[in-house]
Amino acid sequence: MSGESSTQDGNGTAGRVIRIGTRKSQLARIQTDSVAEKLKELNPNVHLEIVGMSTTGDKILDTALSKIGQKSLFTKELENALERDEVDLVVHSLKDLPTTLPLGFTIGAVLKRENPHDAVVLHPKHAGKTLDTLPDKSVIGTSSLRRAAQLKKRFPHLEFKDIRGNLNTRLKKLDEKDDFAAIILATAGLRRMGWDSRVSQILGPEDCMYAVGQGALAVEVRARDKDILEMVSVMHDPDTVLRCIAERAFMRQLARGCSVPVAVHTEVKDFQLYLTGAVYSLDGSDSLKETMQTSVEPGNEVEEAAVDEGAHRVGVTASNVSQAAQDAAEKLGMDLAKLLLSKGAREILTVARQLNDAR
């Protein structure tokens, strides 16, 4: 078992000091604090300690993420600390977590999703405008191939340029210089920072579908730590779990890694899970998009917590969510990816990757 300080009682976690790993950015701390508050409400006798650390993605600020070509840019250092028993759980933005986790780790909680859509944040001089009404050749800042590919196709009068840094840094670059007319950011991050007033426009799926897992927080734990896994699992939001399993299965089947333009949109309605997935060329001129659905009505199975590699679905362990529904969600993602691959998705993504590497 891990090396927590402890004065344990019967449930295995009461009285223990549980160390939570997080990135040091303001947004990461806000997200981690929100998870810590939920854990404390559910487990009043647990003592929580937050451990901040910097990741590779935080340190490389002069290169577009898609050009770095390394998975786990924002997670590896946190997972190393988890492996060394320096922390007991780690809070991530789910979209930062690869669809295949290192052996011995699992996502023990996927919390209720914030709005997953992207937002337009305008330079103050363009207040009141939208992407449609910005002047020709206006420069939009985004380091996401997914966003740029969709928006280039949808708004051909605009130009797109990489912008890096955390939320604070990117907003400063927007406001204090004239380089950008607007930047594209995740609505969820802006809301968690309390910056709703900066959201000029929320982009619906007809303009820009979102990234796999966007808007959801994930708690990663050691799979062997059954008491920690049990403690965090009550934070699972069933609909978010099913949507994100489908999205992650789609991504894993289609293209491992985030340096390709892949986008999704999911919805659960009347026990039906709808998944739309798409792939794009870098300029958005070539794309494939399809929608499939499946029933996620809970089965009658007796659900026994089995914390082993077989219990994971694209890295997620959720013994308190219908296993039949999880199986259906995972199959939906895989089936949609296979459909797109049969129509030429691999060729589109291969060219996109090659062109991105050559930039």
Short mmCIF file of N, CA and C in Angstrom, two decimals, residues 301-308 311 317-321 323:
data_model
loop_
_atom_site.label_atom_id
_atom_site.label_comp_id
_atom_site.label_asym_id
_atom_site.label_seq_id
_atom_site.Cartn_x
_atom_site.Cartn_y
_atom_site.Cartn_z
N GLU A 301 -27.45 -6.71 -14.72
CA GLU A 301 -26.31 -7.48 -14.22
C GLU A 301 -25.97 -7.09 -12.78
N VAL A 302 -25.45 -8.03 -12.05
CA VAL A 302 -24.90 -7.74 -10.72
C VAL A 302 -23.52 -7.14 -10.96
N GLU A 303 -23.31 -5.93 -10.48
CA GLU A 303 -22.07 -5.24 -10.80
C GLU A 303 -21.09 -5.35 -9.63
N GLU A 304 -20.08 -6.13 -9.85
CA GLU A 304 -19.09 -6.40 -8.82
C GLU A 304 -17.84 -5.60 -9.15
N ALA A 305 -17.31 -4.85 -8.19
CA ALA A 305 -16.10 -4.07 -8.44
C ALA A 305 -14.92 -5.01 -8.63
N ALA A 306 -14.34 -4.98 -9.81
CA ALA A 306 -13.18 -5.80 -10.10
C ALA A 306 -12.07 -4.88 -10.59
N VAL A 307 -11.20 -4.49 -9.70
CA VAL A 307 -10.19 -3.50 -10.05
C VAL A 307 -8.98 -4.21 -10.63
N ASP A 308 -9.05 -4.49 -11.91
CA ASP A 308 -7.91 -5.05 -12.63
C ASP A 308 -7.94 -4.47 -14.03
N ALA A 311 -11.11 -4.45 -16.04
CA ALA A 311 -12.26 -3.62 -15.64
C ALA A 311 -12.18 -2.23 -16.24
N THR A 317 -12.25 3.31 -14.70
CA THR A 317 -12.85 2.29 -13.85
C THR A 317 -14.06 2.91 -13.16
N ALA A 318 -15.24 2.37 -13.45
CA ALA A 318 -16.48 2.95 -12.88
C ALA A 318 -17.42 1.81 -12.51
N SER A 319 -17.11 1.15 -11.39
CA SER A 319 -17.90 -0.01 -11.00
C SER A 319 -19.31 0.37 -10.57
N ASN A 320 -19.53 1.66 -10.28
CA ASN A 320 -20.86 2.09 -9.83
C ASN A 320 -21.71 2.65 -10.98
N VAL A 321 -21.23 2.48 -12.22
CA VAL A 321 -22.01 2.84 -13.41
C VAL A 321 -22.28 1.54 -14.17
N GLN A 323 -22.37 -1.59 -16.06
CA GLN A 323 -21.34 -2.20 -16.91
C GLN A 323 -21.83 -2.39 -18.34
#
